[in-house]
Amino acid sequence: MPVITYANHKGGVGKTNGVEGMAAGLAMRGRRVLVVDLDPQGNLSRRMGYQEHELESRPTIAEAVREHTPEALQTTFLPCQWEPDWAENITLVPSRIELEERVSEAGVPLSWQRLHRCLAPIAGQFDDVLIDTPPTIGHLLHLALVASDYVIGATVPTYDSVRGIYRLQTFVDDPDQRQGLGLRCRMIGVLIGMKRTNVSTHDQRTQELLDMFGDLVWQPHLPLRAAVEEASERAEPPQSAGIETRQIFEARVDSYLKAIG
Ligand SMILES: Nc1ncnc2c1ncn2[C@@H]1O[C@H](COP(=O)(O)OP(=O)(O)OP(=O)(O)O)[C@@H](O)[C@H]1O
Ligand SMILES: [Mg+2]
C-alpha cells in the first residue's frame, strides 16, 4: 500500500488540487484510494464535500493522530461526496482546525511516528494512500513523511514556489533528518501547475525545475485555467474542468504508476 505525501514549503501552489486529481484518476481506474487531509485548513475535506461545521461533532485526523491507532483512524473514514463515478473508490480522513493542537506534541519522543502507527496496520485495505499537507516543514509534515514511501512536490513556476520545493527536497534528503525521524521516503515527482503562457518568468522557472529535477518533473504541466478553480469552488474533482485537465491527470496517473513500479 504505497503512501504518498504531497508537499511544498510554499502555500497555494496546487498541493490539494494535485491530491484531488490523483485520487479521482486512480479511483477511475478501479484503485481503492485513501486520502488523508493532514492540513488544519481542511481544504481537501471541504472539496470532497464536508464543510467545517459538518465535521464539528465527529472524529477527524486530529483525534486519530492523538490516539495513534488504526482503530482511531478508521472511525474518521468518510465517503467522498463527488459524483459516484469519481468518488466510489475514495475514502476520506477529514481534517479540522483542531489538528493544530497536534503541533504542540512535536517534542514528545516518537510523536512523529503517530500517523505511521495509524496507517501501517491497515496496509492492504487500500491500493494507494495520498496525504495532503500544509505549507510547512514542521511537525505535521514530519508526521506525513514518516508514514510515506514517496513524496510528490507540487509547485507553480514562480521563484518562491521553486525555492519551497528545493527546501522540501533538501529536507527529505538530509541524512540527519532521515536518521533522526526514520524517513524512508523519496521524491518521485514534481508537478508544475497554474502555468501561464506569455509570462517569461514562468518559462524560466519551469526550465530551472527541469535543470534541478530532470525526469522527476512530470509532463505535461497543468496550465492556469479558470475552470479548474471553479471546479474546486464547487467541490468537484479538477477533472470536471474539461478534457484538457482530464488528460493531464491521466498522464499524472501514468507517471505515478510507472514511478512506483
Ligand atoms: N491549474 C489551475 N488553474 C487555476 N486554478 C488552480 C489551478 N490549480 C489550482 N488552482 C486553484 O488555486 C488555489 C490553490 O490551489 P490549492 O488549494 O490546490 O493549493 P495548495 O498548495 O493546496 O494551498 P495550501 O498551501 O493553502 O494548502 C485553489 O483555489 C485551486 O482551486
Ligand atoms: Mg492545500
JSON list of N, CA and C and ligand atoms in Angstrom, two decimals, residues 15-17 39 41 43-44 47 132-135, ligand 2:
[
{"chain": "A", "resi": 15, "resn": "LYS", "atom": "N", "xyz": [-1.05, 21.80, -4.13]},
{"chain": "A", "resi": 15, "resn": "LYS", "atom": "CA", "xyz": [-0.90, 20.51, -3.43]},
{"chain": "A", "resi": 15, "resn": "LYS", "atom": "C", "xyz": [-2.25, 19.80, -3.33]},
{"chain": "A", "resi": 16, "resn": "THR", "atom": "N", "xyz": [-3.23, 20.52, -2.79]},
{"chain": "A", "resi": 16, "resn": "THR", "atom": "CA", "xyz": [-4.55, 19.90, -2.60]},
{"chain": "A", "resi": 16, "resn": "THR", "atom": "C", "xyz": [-5.18, 19.54, -3.95]},
{"chain": "A", "resi": 17, "resn": "ASN", "atom": "N", "xyz": [-5.03, 20.43, -4.91]},
{"chain": "A", "resi": 17, "resn": "ASN", "atom": "CA", "xyz": [-5.52, 20.16, -6.27]},
{"chain": "A", "resi": 17, "resn": "ASN", "atom": "C", "xyz": [-4.87, 18.89, -6.83]},
{"chain": "A", "resi": 39, "resn": "ASP", "atom": "N", "xyz": [-4.02, 18.74, 6.76]},
{"chain": "A", "resi": 39, "resn": "ASP", "atom": "CA", "xyz": [-3.87, 20.20, 6.79]},
{"chain": "A", "resi": 39, "resn": "ASP", "atom": "C", "xyz": [-4.99, 20.76, 7.67]},
{"chain": "A", "resi": 41, "resn": "GLN", "atom": "N", "xyz": [-6.27, 23.47, 7.68]},
{"chain": "A", "resi": 41, "resn": "GLN", "atom": "CA", "xyz": [-7.20, 24.29, 6.88]},
{"chain": "A", "resi": 41, "resn": "GLN", "atom": "C", "xyz": [-8.41, 23.48, 6.42]},
{"chain": "A", "resi": 43, "resn": "ASN", "atom": "N", "xyz": [-8.96, 22.06, 3.59]},
{"chain": "A", "resi": 43, "resn": "ASN", "atom": "CA", "xyz": [-9.40, 22.37, 2.20]},
{"chain": "A", "resi": 43, "resn": "ASN", "atom": "C", "xyz": [-9.81, 21.11, 1.44]},
{"chain": "A", "resi": 44, "resn": "LEU", "atom": "N", "xyz": [-9.03, 20.04, 1.61]},
{"chain": "A", "resi": 44, "resn": "LEU", "atom": "CA", "xyz": [-9.35, 18.80, 0.90]},
{"chain": "A", "resi": 44, "resn": "LEU", "atom": "C", "xyz": [-10.71, 18.25, 1.38]},
{"chain": "A", "resi": 47, "resn": "ARG", "atom": "N", "xyz": [-13.42, 20.24, -0.16]},
{"chain": "A", "resi": 47, "resn": "ARG", "atom": "CA", "xyz": [-13.56, 19.99, -1.61]},
{"chain": "A", "resi": 47, "resn": "ARG", "atom": "C", "xyz": [-14.08, 18.58, -1.88]},
{"chain": "A", "resi": 132, "resn": "ASP", "atom": "N", "xyz": [-2.41, 14.93, 2.02]},
{"chain": "A", "resi": 132, "resn": "ASP", "atom": "CA", "xyz": [-2.31, 16.36, 1.71]},
{"chain": "A", "resi": 132, "resn": "ASP", "atom": "C", "xyz": [-1.76, 17.08, 2.93]},
{"chain": "A", "resi": 133, "resn": "THR", "atom": "N", "xyz": [-0.79, 17.97, 2.72]},
{"chain": "A", "resi": 133, "resn": "THR", "atom": "CA", "xyz": [-0.11, 18.59, 3.87]},
{"chain": "A", "resi": 133, "resn": "THR", "atom": "C", "xyz": [-0.18, 20.12, 3.80]},
{"chain": "A", "resi": 134, "resn": "PRO", "atom": "N", "xyz": [0.03, 20.76, 4.96]},
{"chain": "A", "resi": 134, "resn": "PRO", "atom": "CA", "xyz": [0.06, 22.23, 4.97]},
{"chain": "A", "resi": 134, "resn": "PRO", "atom": "C", "xyz": [1.42, 22.73, 4.47]},
{"chain": "A", "resi": 135, "resn": "PRO", "atom": "N", "xyz": [1.51, 24.02, 4.13]},
{"chain": "A", "resi": 135, "resn": "PRO", "atom": "CA", "xyz": [2.77, 24.56, 3.60]},
{"chain": "A", "resi": 135, "resn": "PRO", "atom": "C", "xyz": [3.79, 24.85, 4.69]},
{"chain": "B", "resi": 2, "resn": "MG", "atom": "MG", "xyz": [-3.82, 22.68, 0.32]}
]
